[in-house]
Amino acid sequence: MKRRDILKGSLAAGALALLPKGGAQGAPQNVPSLGRRYRNLIVFVYDGFSWEDYAIAQAYARRRLGRALALERLLARYPNGLMNTYSLTSYVTESSAAGNAMSCGVKTVNGGLAVHADGTPLKPFFAAAKEMGKAVGLVTTTTVTHATPASFVVSNPDRNAEAQIAEQYLAFGAEVYLGGGDRFFNPERRQDKKDMYAAFAQAGYGVVKTPEELARSNASKLLGVFSDSHVPYEVDRRFQGLRVPSLKEMVQAALPRLAAHRNGFVLQVEAGRIDHSNHLNDPAATLWDVLAADEALEALTAFVDRNPDTLLLLAADHATGVGALYGTGRSYLESSVGIDLLEAQKASFEHMGRVLGTNPDAGQVKEAYRAMKGVALSDEEAQMVVEAITKRVYLPDAVRYSIQPANTMSWAMVQKNAQKPERPNIGWSSGQHTASPVMLALYGQGLRFLNLGLVDNTHVFRLMGEALGIRYQNPVMSEEEALEILKSRPVGMRHPEEVWA
Ligand SMILES: [Zn+2]
């Protein structure tokens, strides 16, 4: 008897242990419809963004910046709902399976781009849009070849094969690629020594690597790569003077180039590092990347207002962390202290790690936390950080908190006084992705009274198809088939996010 038959037999017998882990059997299907077409489509993905991140940013914007988030205003007035995110074989998705669900309309296993576990390629939505003549753009704060943008345009069994994905991008020929990832384009950094910059230039792209070059370029097709790996966090760009464009500046470079095309365009914008800072348990890095996304969102909604034949779809792909502001003090009266204290945090752990190097002493650690996190560490806490960096001794445990030494650096500055917080009252459940439903929202003309409700993330594919009048079906794989294939694979997926250099 083949394994597949055994599985089917057990399921028929009602064996609880073999019931699908992630599947949707018996779940109500909610398939809201737009009821109209658009010429242009913008998909704005907040990677790893939870409602807890939203709550902290909303409170910070109101309390410290004296304004409401553009996202808050949008959610208050336009259709929004919740999206289930589970992958084909896990309640907890990673970015490529989440990207595939949105771009291909079918569930896949974690780890590959627009592909099933048996290697069957899927057609991503932006590839179909390109076939019907739409210009295509990808703008992100991660490496431009990272899972979320890549899953919308190319198929590859390994999301980490980014040097190869850079070549697939050249063959695909989108009009705009903006993000990080020099090491996948630079001949001195690529293993095969291929000069991808020269290849893109040969194909008619303006190639830019600094904010100044981006602002100056008048090329109609653009490859912008602004950092060796991911584009630095907004908190470091803003307060530590790192010279990279903001997400808004990248969006503003992309929009006019794409809008110049006769047949309209599709654009994915990704606030890609909210996920990373949440993996690292770094509340200030998350906050400022959400605020940077908000500035980009303002530029996008302004474009939609001027070009009402454009649909803007906002989605988180999954939650990460999650870092939550928790109630503290008598009657929770001290809860907002955590919001106020975030103002003193002027750098990410990633930047602190670069400053501290591989062999810091306790005095240097204390000074870095004082200057960059606004926190006075005790001797004991500073020593905890020294040991994490120099000896890989991690606290409180390396299973739940998996991105090290950052998670220990975060743990070192955890709030100690429950009645009167002297440090932000933000707690973390893990350094991993989580299973909660996430944000889905729409902005555009003729949508005000649409009720989105709770949908599956695969429904994004149908909404995009309806918006542009593109209809096709990718092959579906069952969870049982996928599990059978995964069993015979020698290795599982690599760690989903490389976030600590
Ligand atoms: Zn993600």
Short mmCIF file of C-alpha atoms and ligand atoms in Angstrom, two decimals:
data_model
loop_
_atom_site.label_atom_id
_atom_site.label_comp_id
_atom_site.label_asym_id
_atom_site.label_seq_id
_atom_site.Cartn_x
_atom_site.Cartn_y
_atom_site.Cartn_z
CA MET A 1 0.00 0.00 0.00
CA LYS A 2 1.35 3.40 -0.92
CA ARG A 3 1.70 6.04 1.75
CA ARG A 4 -0.95 8.14 0.03
CA ASP A 5 -3.46 5.29 0.29
CA ILE A 6 -2.63 4.74 3.95
CA LEU A 7 -3.24 8.42 4.59
CA LYS A 8 -6.53 8.36 2.73
CA GLY A 9 -7.59 5.22 4.61
CA SER A 10 -6.81 6.75 7.97
CA LEU A 11 -8.67 9.91 7.06
CA ALA A 12 -11.70 7.91 6.02
CA ALA A 13 -11.54 6.13 9.35
CA GLY A 14 -11.62 9.53 11.01
CA ALA A 15 -8.14 9.39 12.58
CA LEU A 16 -7.88 12.74 14.31
CA ALA A 17 -4.09 12.85 14.26
CA LEU A 18 -4.11 12.88 10.46
CA LEU A 19 -6.70 15.53 9.94
CA PRO A 20 -5.31 18.34 7.79
CA LYS A 21 -3.19 20.77 9.79
CA GLY A 22 -3.95 23.93 7.87
CA GLY A 23 -6.73 23.04 5.48
CA ALA A 24 -10.00 24.80 4.92
CA GLN A 25 -12.38 21.83 4.88
CA GLY A 26 -15.73 22.93 6.12
CA ALA A 27 -14.68 26.57 6.49
CA PRO A 28 -17.19 29.13 5.25
CA GLN A 29 -16.12 30.64 1.93
CA ASN A 30 -16.43 34.39 1.83
CA VAL A 31 -15.78 35.74 -1.68
CA PRO A 32 -16.56 39.46 -1.74
CA SER A 33 -16.54 41.09 -5.16
CA LEU A 34 -15.37 44.55 -6.30
CA GLY A 35 -18.11 44.87 -8.86
CA ARG A 36 -15.96 47.00 -11.17
CA ARG A 37 -12.73 47.15 -13.19
CA TYR A 38 -9.62 49.29 -12.86
CA ARG A 39 -6.76 50.14 -15.18
CA ASN A 40 -3.94 50.14 -12.61
CA LEU A 41 -3.36 47.97 -9.56
CA ILE A 42 -1.11 48.73 -6.60
CA VAL A 43 -0.59 46.03 -3.98
CA PHE A 44 0.99 47.34 -0.77
CA VAL A 45 2.24 44.50 1.44
CA TYR A 46 3.10 45.13 5.08
CA ASP A 47 5.36 42.15 5.77
CA GLY A 48 4.99 40.65 9.24
CA PHE A 49 2.55 43.38 10.34
CA SER A 50 0.24 42.53 13.23
CA TRP A 51 -2.64 44.48 14.72
CA GLU A 52 -0.40 44.99 17.76
CA ASP A 53 2.10 46.83 15.51
CA TYR A 54 -0.83 48.85 14.23
CA ALA A 55 -1.96 49.74 17.76
CA ILE A 56 1.51 50.93 18.79
CA ALA A 57 1.98 53.04 15.64
CA GLN A 58 -1.53 54.49 15.92
CA ALA A 59 -0.90 55.49 19.53
CA TYR A 60 2.56 56.90 18.74
CA ALA A 61 1.26 58.95 15.80
CA ARG A 62 -1.62 60.41 17.81
CA ARG A 63 0.33 61.00 21.03
CA ARG A 64 3.86 61.93 19.90
CA LEU A 65 3.34 63.18 16.33
CA GLY A 66 -0.03 64.86 16.90
CA ARG A 67 -1.77 63.28 13.93
CA ALA A 68 -3.66 60.22 12.82
CA LEU A 69 -1.95 57.61 10.68
CA ALA A 70 -2.87 57.68 6.99
CA LEU A 71 -3.60 54.00 7.57
CA GLU A 72 -6.00 54.80 10.40
CA ARG A 73 -7.87 57.28 8.18
CA LEU A 74 -8.03 54.72 5.38
CA LEU A 75 -9.27 51.92 7.64
CA ALA A 76 -11.92 54.20 9.11
CA ARG A 77 -13.40 55.08 5.72
CA TYR A 78 -12.67 52.32 3.22
CA PRO A 79 -13.39 48.59 3.00
CA ASN A 80 -11.23 46.43 5.20
CA GLY A 81 -11.35 43.04 6.74
CA LEU A 82 -9.32 40.12 7.99
CA MET A 83 -7.38 37.54 6.08
CA ASN A 84 -6.49 33.99 7.10
CA THR A 85 -2.85 33.30 6.30
CA TYR A 86 -2.13 29.59 6.89
CA SER A 87 -0.07 27.80 4.26
CA LEU A 88 -0.92 24.45 2.69
CA THR A 89 0.77 22.47 5.45
CA SER A 90 1.08 24.83 8.43
CA TYR A 91 -1.07 27.21 10.44
CA VAL A 92 1.99 29.47 10.45
CA THR A 93 2.98 30.68 7.01
CA GLU A 94 6.22 32.22 5.85
CA SER A 95 6.49 34.98 3.29
CA SER A 96 6.79 32.96 0.09
CA ALA A 97 3.77 30.73 0.79
CA ALA A 98 1.83 33.85 1.82
CA GLY A 99 3.03 35.63 -1.33
CA ASN A 100 2.07 32.63 -3.46
CA ALA A 101 -1.42 32.50 -1.99
CA MET A 102 -1.96 36.15 -2.93
CA SER A 103 -0.20 36.08 -6.31
CA CYS A 104 -1.25 32.61 -7.53
CA GLY A 105 -4.55 32.04 -5.71
CA VAL A 106 -3.61 28.61 -4.35
CA LYS A 107 -2.07 27.33 -1.12
CA THR A 108 1.52 26.03 -1.27
CA VAL A 109 4.04 24.70 1.23
CA ASN A 110 6.47 27.14 2.87
CA GLY A 111 9.71 27.93 1.03
CA GLY A 112 9.22 28.17 -2.76
CA LEU A 113 8.13 30.97 -5.09
CA ALA A 114 5.07 30.40 -7.29
CA VAL A 115 5.67 26.65 -7.24
CA HIS A 116 4.15 23.50 -5.74
CA ALA A 117 6.15 21.06 -3.61
CA ASP A 118 6.45 18.65 -6.57
CA GLY A 119 8.00 21.39 -8.73
CA THR A 120 4.84 22.28 -10.68
CA PRO A 121 5.28 25.96 -11.53
CA LEU A 122 2.44 28.40 -10.95
CA LYS A 123 1.78 31.57 -12.89
CA PRO A 124 2.10 34.61 -10.63
CA PHE A 125 -0.43 37.37 -11.14
CA PHE A 126 2.01 40.04 -12.30
CA ALA A 127 3.26 37.69 -15.04
CA ALA A 128 -0.32 37.40 -16.31
CA ALA A 129 -0.73 41.18 -16.06
CA LYS A 130 2.45 41.68 -18.09
CA GLU A 131 1.11 39.34 -20.79
CA MET A 132 -1.90 41.62 -21.20
CA GLY A 133 0.38 44.63 -21.62
CA LYS A 134 0.59 46.09 -18.12
CA ALA A 135 3.84 47.71 -17.00
CA VAL A 136 5.22 46.09 -13.83
CA GLY A 137 7.01 47.54 -10.81
CA LEU A 138 8.46 46.11 -7.59
CA VAL A 139 9.47 48.42 -4.74
CA THR A 140 10.64 47.08 -1.39
CA THR A 141 12.80 47.75 1.65
CA THR A 142 14.14 44.19 1.59
CA THR A 143 16.49 42.84 -1.05
CA VAL A 144 14.55 43.44 -4.26
CA THR A 145 14.88 39.70 -4.98
CA HIS A 146 13.21 38.74 -1.66
CA ALA A 147 10.23 36.39 -1.31
CA THR A 148 7.31 38.80 -1.25
CA PRO A 149 8.18 40.79 -4.41
CA ALA A 150 9.62 37.73 -6.19
CA SER A 151 6.51 35.59 -5.58
CA PHE A 152 4.49 38.09 -7.65
CA VAL A 153 6.62 37.75 -10.80
CA VAL A 154 8.72 34.56 -10.99
CA SER A 155 8.68 30.86 -10.12
CA ASN A 156 11.59 29.29 -8.21
CA PRO A 157 11.64 26.26 -5.90
CA ASP A 158 14.04 28.07 -3.54
CA ARG A 159 13.17 31.54 -2.27
CA ASN A 160 16.77 31.93 -1.09
CA ALA A 161 18.23 31.54 -4.62
CA GLU A 162 18.35 35.34 -4.92
CA ALA A 163 21.34 35.52 -7.30
CA GLN A 164 19.34 33.37 -9.71
CA ILE A 165 16.17 35.38 -9.06
CA ALA A 166 18.10 38.52 -10.14
CA GLU A 167 18.64 36.80 -13.51
CA GLN A 168 14.97 35.82 -13.66
CA TYR A 169 14.10 39.48 -13.09
CA LEU A 170 16.22 40.50 -16.08
CA ALA A 171 14.43 37.93 -18.26
CA PHE A 172 11.03 38.97 -16.87
CA GLY A 173 11.68 42.61 -17.74
CA ALA A 174 9.61 44.62 -15.29
CA GLU A 175 9.87 48.38 -15.74
CA VAL A 176 10.90 49.20 -12.15
CA TYR A 177 12.88 47.23 -9.56
CA LEU A 178 13.81 49.19 -6.40
CA GLY A 179 15.18 47.79 -3.12
CA GLY A 180 18.32 46.28 -1.62
CA GLY A 181 20.56 43.33 -2.46
CA ASP A 182 23.81 44.52 -4.10
CA ARG A 183 25.35 41.12 -3.40
CA PHE A 184 22.99 39.51 -5.91
CA PHE A 185 23.84 41.98 -8.71
CA ASN A 186 27.45 43.00 -8.12
CA PRO A 187 30.01 40.84 -10.03
CA GLU A 188 32.42 41.10 -7.10
CA ARG A 189 29.81 39.71 -4.73
CA ARG A 190 28.19 37.05 -6.93
CA GLN A 191 29.72 33.59 -6.92
CA ASP A 192 29.49 33.31 -10.72
CA LYS A 193 31.03 36.83 -11.13
CA LYS A 194 28.22 37.84 -13.51
CA ASP A 195 27.76 41.61 -13.73
CA MET A 196 24.00 41.92 -13.41
CA TYR A 197 24.21 45.73 -13.32
CA ALA A 198 25.87 45.72 -16.76
CA ALA A 199 23.27 43.22 -18.00
CA PHE A 200 20.39 45.43 -16.82
CA ALA A 201 22.03 48.54 -18.31
CA GLN A 202 22.43 46.64 -21.60
CA ALA A 203 18.70 45.89 -21.48
CA GLY A 204 17.90 49.60 -21.26
CA TYR A 205 17.59 50.12 -17.50
CA GLY A 206 18.91 53.14 -15.67
CA VAL A 207 20.94 51.63 -12.83
CA VAL A 208 21.04 53.69 -9.61
CA LYS A 209 22.61 52.97 -6.23
CA THR A 210 22.18 56.12 -4.12
CA PRO A 211 19.27 58.44 -3.23
CA GLU A 212 20.93 61.18 -5.32
CA GLU A 213 21.22 58.95 -8.39
CA LEU A 214 17.59 57.91 -7.91
CA ALA A 215 16.45 61.55 -7.76
CA ARG A 216 18.58 62.53 -10.78
CA SER A 217 17.75 59.63 -13.09
CA ASN A 218 15.42 60.25 -16.00
CA ALA A 219 15.54 56.67 -17.28
CA SER A 220 12.15 55.21 -18.10
CA LYS A 221 13.13 51.73 -16.84
CA LEU A 222 14.86 51.57 -13.50
CA LEU A 223 16.95 49.16 -11.43
CA GLY A 224 17.76 50.72 -8.04
CA VAL A 225 19.80 48.71 -5.53
CA PHE A 226 20.64 50.76 -2.45
CA SER A 227 22.34 48.40 0.01
CA ASP A 228 24.39 45.24 0.22
CA SER A 229 21.50 43.29 1.72
CA HIS A 230 18.16 44.70 2.95
CA VAL A 231 17.65 48.46 2.89
CA PRO A 232 18.47 49.76 6.40
CA TYR A 233 15.60 50.35 8.82
CA GLU A 234 13.85 53.71 8.76
CA VAL A 235 14.93 54.40 12.37
CA ASP A 236 18.58 54.18 11.23
CA ARG A 237 18.02 56.10 8.01
CA ARG A 238 16.31 58.87 9.93
CA PHE A 239 18.40 59.15 13.10
CA GLN A 240 21.73 57.52 12.28
CA GLY A 241 22.17 59.22 8.91
CA LEU A 242 22.36 56.09 6.72
CA ARG A 243 22.20 57.20 3.09
CA VAL A 244 19.41 55.27 1.45
CA PRO A 245 16.11 56.41 -0.05
CA SER A 246 12.97 56.17 2.07
CA LEU A 247 10.16 53.87 0.96
CA LYS A 248 8.19 56.98 -0.03
CA GLU A 249 11.04 58.25 -2.22
CA MET A 250 11.20 54.89 -3.98
CA VAL A 251 7.42 54.91 -4.50
CA GLN A 252 7.60 58.44 -5.90
CA ALA A 253 10.29 57.34 -8.37
CA ALA A 254 8.26 54.31 -9.47
CA LEU A 255 4.80 55.87 -9.96
CA PRO A 256 5.42 58.35 -12.82
CA ARG A 257 7.48 55.79 -14.75
CA LEU A 258 4.73 53.19 -14.50
CA ALA A 259 1.91 55.69 -15.09
CA ALA A 260 3.52 56.70 -18.40
CA HIS A 261 2.51 53.33 -19.89
CA ARG A 262 -0.47 53.27 -22.21
CA ASN A 263 -1.99 50.02 -20.96
CA GLY A 264 -1.74 50.76 -17.26
CA PHE A 265 0.42 49.07 -14.67
CA VAL A 266 0.70 46.75 -11.70
CA LEU A 267 2.97 47.68 -8.79
CA GLN A 268 3.86 45.86 -5.62
CA VAL A 269 5.17 48.03 -2.80
CA GLU A 270 6.48 46.20 0.24
CA ALA A 271 7.23 47.54 3.70
CA GLY A 272 9.37 44.47 4.01
CA ARG A 273 11.32 44.98 7.19
CA ILE A 274 8.47 45.25 9.70
CA ASP A 275 8.84 41.48 9.64
CA HIS A 276 12.58 41.62 10.33
CA SER A 277 12.40 43.99 13.27
CA ASN A 278 9.65 41.83 14.74
CA HIS A 279 11.83 38.73 14.33
CA LEU A 280 14.51 40.67 16.23
CA ASN A 281 12.00 41.89 18.87
CA ASP A 282 13.00 45.50 18.15
CA PRO A 283 10.01 47.77 18.88
CA ALA A 284 11.54 51.07 17.67
CA ALA A 285 12.65 49.56 14.35
CA THR A 286 9.13 48.19 13.81
CA LEU A 287 7.49 51.48 14.80
CA TRP A 288 9.57 53.58 12.41
CA ASP A 289 9.19 51.15 9.52
CA VAL A 290 5.41 51.30 10.03
CA LEU A 291 5.61 55.11 10.08
CA ALA A 292 7.72 55.05 6.88
CA ALA A 293 5.10 52.78 5.31
CA ASP A 294 2.51 55.35 6.33
CA GLU A 295 4.34 58.12 4.45
CA ALA A 296 4.53 55.87 1.39
CA LEU A 297 0.81 55.12 1.82
CA GLU A 298 0.07 58.83 1.74
CA ALA A 299 1.90 59.15 -1.60
CA LEU A 300 -0.03 56.14 -2.94
CA THR A 301 -3.48 57.37 -1.90
CA ALA A 302 -2.66 60.80 -3.39
CA PHE A 303 -1.82 59.04 -6.67
CA VAL A 304 -5.11 57.09 -6.56
CA ASP A 305 -7.00 60.34 -5.90
CA ARG A 306 -5.43 61.84 -9.05
CA ASN A 307 -5.83 58.60 -11.05
CA PRO A 308 -9.21 57.15 -10.04
CA ASP A 309 -8.83 54.21 -12.43
CA THR A 310 -6.34 52.78 -9.90
CA LEU A 311 -7.09 50.21 -7.20
CA LEU A 312 -4.90 50.17 -4.10
CA LEU A 313 -4.97 46.92 -2.13
CA LEU A 314 -3.28 46.77 1.27
CA ALA A 315 -2.42 43.50 2.93
CA ALA A 316 -0.21 42.09 5.63
CA ASP A 317 1.15 38.67 4.67
CA HIS A 318 1.29 37.31 8.26
CA ALA A 319 2.09 38.61 11.73
CA THR A 320 5.57 38.27 13.23
CA GLY A 321 6.66 38.45 16.88
CA VAL A 322 4.28 39.57 18.03
CA GLY A 323 5.25 42.61 20.05
CA ALA A 324 2.32 43.94 22.03
CA LEU A 325 1.83 46.99 24.23
CA TYR A 326 0.42 45.51 27.43
CA GLY A 327 -1.48 47.20 30.22
CA THR A 328 0.57 48.37 33.16
CA GLY A 329 0.14 50.42 36.34
CA ARG A 330 -2.96 50.83 38.49
CA SER A 331 -6.03 50.62 36.22
CA TYR A 332 -3.50 50.37 33.36
CA LEU A 333 -2.95 54.10 33.76
CA GLU A 334 0.76 53.78 32.97
CA SER A 335 0.22 51.97 29.65
CA SER A 336 1.05 54.96 27.46
CA VAL A 337 4.48 55.30 29.07
CA GLY A 338 5.63 52.60 26.67
CA ILE A 339 4.62 54.82 23.75
CA ASP A 340 6.39 57.87 25.18
CA LEU A 341 9.58 55.93 25.96
CA LEU A 342 9.85 54.76 22.35
CA GLU A 343 10.71 58.33 21.41
CA ALA A 344 14.16 57.93 22.97
CA GLN A 345 14.94 54.89 20.80
CA LYS A 346 17.03 56.17 17.89
CA ALA A 347 18.56 53.05 16.35
CA SER A 348 17.78 49.44 15.58
CA PHE A 349 19.48 46.43 17.16
CA GLU A 350 20.90 45.78 13.70
CA HIS A 351 22.69 49.14 13.81
CA MET A 352 23.73 48.65 17.45
CA GLY A 353 25.20 45.30 16.43
CA ARG A 354 27.31 47.02 13.76
CA VAL A 355 28.48 49.68 16.24
CA LEU A 356 29.30 47.18 19.00
CA GLY A 357 31.13 44.75 16.70
CA THR A 358 32.03 41.19 17.76
CA ASN A 359 33.86 41.91 21.00
CA PRO A 360 32.26 44.71 23.04
CA ASP A 361 32.75 45.17 26.80
CA ALA A 362 29.99 45.92 29.29
CA GLY A 363 30.82 49.65 29.33
CA GLN A 364 30.42 49.94 25.56
CA VAL A 365 27.14 48.03 25.72
CA LYS A 366 25.77 50.34 28.42
CA GLU A 367 26.75 53.41 26.44
CA ALA A 368 25.14 52.05 23.25
CA TYR A 369 21.83 51.35 25.04
CA ARG A 370 21.92 54.78 26.69
CA ALA A 371 22.58 56.62 23.42
CA MET A 372 20.51 54.51 21.01
CA LYS A 373 17.69 52.99 23.10
CA GLY A 374 17.37 55.57 25.88
CA VAL A 375 17.71 52.74 28.41
CA ALA A 376 20.09 52.53 31.41
CA LEU A 377 21.10 48.86 31.62
CA SER A 378 22.26 47.36 34.92
CA ASP A 379 25.73 45.75 35.04
CA GLU A 380 24.07 42.36 34.98
CA GLU A 381 21.96 43.22 31.91
CA ALA A 382 24.99 44.65 30.08
CA GLN A 383 26.89 41.45 30.82
CA MET A 384 23.97 39.44 29.41
CA VAL A 385 24.41 41.31 26.12
CA VAL A 386 28.21 40.89 26.15
CA GLU A 387 27.83 37.12 26.58
CA ALA A 388 25.20 36.92 23.87
CA ILE A 389 27.44 38.70 21.37
CA THR A 390 30.81 37.21 22.33
CA LYS A 391 29.90 33.71 23.63
CA ARG A 392 26.49 33.03 22.08
CA VAL A 393 24.89 32.58 25.47
CA TYR A 394 21.29 33.44 24.80
CA LEU A 395 18.43 34.25 27.17
CA PRO A 396 15.77 33.44 28.09
CA ASP A 397 15.79 30.44 25.75
CA ALA A 398 16.94 30.01 22.19
CA VAL A 399 13.94 27.99 21.04
CA ARG A 400 11.23 30.51 21.54
CA TYR A 401 13.52 33.44 20.80
CA SER A 402 15.24 32.36 17.65
CA ILE A 403 16.98 35.36 16.09
CA GLN A 404 20.13 35.83 18.11
CA PRO A 405 21.87 37.74 19.58
CA ALA A 406 19.12 40.30 18.87
CA ASN A 407 16.41 38.56 20.90
CA THR A 408 18.69 38.51 23.95
CA MET A 409 19.56 42.19 23.34
CA SER A 410 15.83 42.87 23.43
CA TRP A 411 15.33 40.72 26.53
CA ALA A 412 18.06 42.69 28.33
CA MET A 413 15.98 45.88 28.18
CA VAL A 414 12.63 44.32 29.08
CA GLN A 415 10.43 46.28 31.47
CA LYS A 416 11.23 45.48 35.11
CA ASN A 417 8.79 47.56 37.15
CA ALA A 418 5.15 46.54 36.65
CA GLN A 419 3.73 49.55 38.50
CA LYS A 420 5.82 52.30 36.96
CA PRO A 421 7.41 51.35 33.66
CA GLU A 422 10.86 52.82 33.14
CA ARG A 423 11.14 50.91 29.85
CA PRO A 424 8.56 50.35 27.11
CA ASN A 425 5.83 47.93 28.23
CA ILE A 426 6.03 45.96 25.01
CA GLY A 427 6.25 42.17 25.32
CA TRP A 428 7.02 39.51 22.73
CA SER A 429 5.49 36.07 22.30
CA SER A 430 8.43 34.85 20.16
CA GLY A 431 10.86 35.79 17.40
CA GLN A 432 8.78 33.90 14.86
CA HIS A 433 5.83 34.29 12.55
CA THR A 434 2.46 33.70 14.16
CA ALA A 435 -0.92 32.41 13.01
CA SER A 436 -3.28 35.35 13.51
CA PRO A 437 -5.50 36.75 10.76
CA VAL A 438 -4.11 39.97 9.28
CA MET A 439 -5.10 43.22 7.61
CA LEU A 440 -6.73 43.42 4.18
CA ALA A 441 -7.95 46.82 2.96
CA LEU A 442 -8.89 48.54 -0.29
CA TYR A 443 -8.67 52.14 -1.46
CA GLY A 444 -10.17 53.37 -4.70
CA GLN A 445 -13.21 54.81 -6.38
CA GLY A 446 -16.58 53.07 -6.06
CA LEU A 447 -15.68 50.91 -3.07
CA ARG A 448 -16.98 52.71 -0.02
CA PHE A 449 -19.79 50.30 0.72
CA LEU A 450 -18.07 47.03 -0.07
CA ASN A 451 -17.95 44.63 2.89
CA LEU A 452 -14.78 42.54 2.84
CA GLY A 453 -15.23 40.57 6.06
CA LEU A 454 -12.99 37.60 6.80
CA VAL A 455 -11.45 36.06 3.68
CA ASP A 456 -8.69 33.63 2.82
CA ASN A 457 -5.42 35.11 1.57
CA THR A 458 -5.96 33.31 -1.77
CA HIS A 459 -8.88 35.68 -2.33
CA VAL A 460 -6.41 38.52 -3.02
CA PHE A 461 -5.69 36.75 -6.32
CA ARG A 462 -9.38 36.85 -7.25
CA LEU A 463 -9.76 40.50 -6.25
CA MET A 464 -6.73 41.44 -8.38
CA GLY A 465 -8.10 39.40 -11.28
CA GLU A 466 -11.48 41.05 -11.02
CA ALA A 467 -9.86 44.51 -10.86
CA LEU A 468 -7.94 44.02 -14.12
CA GLY A 469 -10.22 41.54 -15.88
CA ILE A 470 -7.71 38.67 -15.73
CA ARG A 471 -9.06 35.20 -15.10
CA TYR A 472 -7.11 31.93 -14.85
CA GLN A 473 -6.71 29.06 -12.41
CA ASN A 474 -3.41 27.68 -11.13
CA PRO A 475 -3.20 23.96 -10.32
CA VAL A 476 -4.32 23.02 -6.81
CA MET A 477 -2.42 20.61 -4.57
CA SER A 478 -3.97 18.87 -1.58
CA GLU A 479 -2.39 18.96 1.85
CA GLU A 480 -2.06 15.14 1.81
CA GLU A 481 -0.12 15.22 -1.47
CA ALA A 482 2.14 17.98 -0.16
CA LEU A 483 2.85 16.14 3.10
CA GLU A 484 3.75 13.00 1.18
CA ILE A 485 6.23 14.93 -0.97
CA LEU A 486 7.73 16.71 2.06
CA LYS A 487 8.32 13.37 3.84
CA SER A 488 10.57 12.19 1.03
CA ARG A 489 12.62 15.39 1.03
CA PRO A 490 15.99 15.15 2.79
CA VAL A 491 15.93 18.68 4.21
CA GLY A 492 13.23 21.06 5.24
CA MET A 493 13.15 24.72 4.39
CA ARG A 494 15.99 26.87 5.58
CA HIS A 495 15.30 29.50 8.17
CA PRO A 496 12.67 31.75 6.65
CA GLU A 497 14.28 35.13 7.18
CA GLU A 498 17.91 36.03 7.22
CA VAL A 499 17.84 39.14 9.31
CA TRP A 500 20.98 39.25 11.40
CA ALA A 501 24.11 39.87 9.35
ZN ZN B 1 6.47 37.85 5.44
#
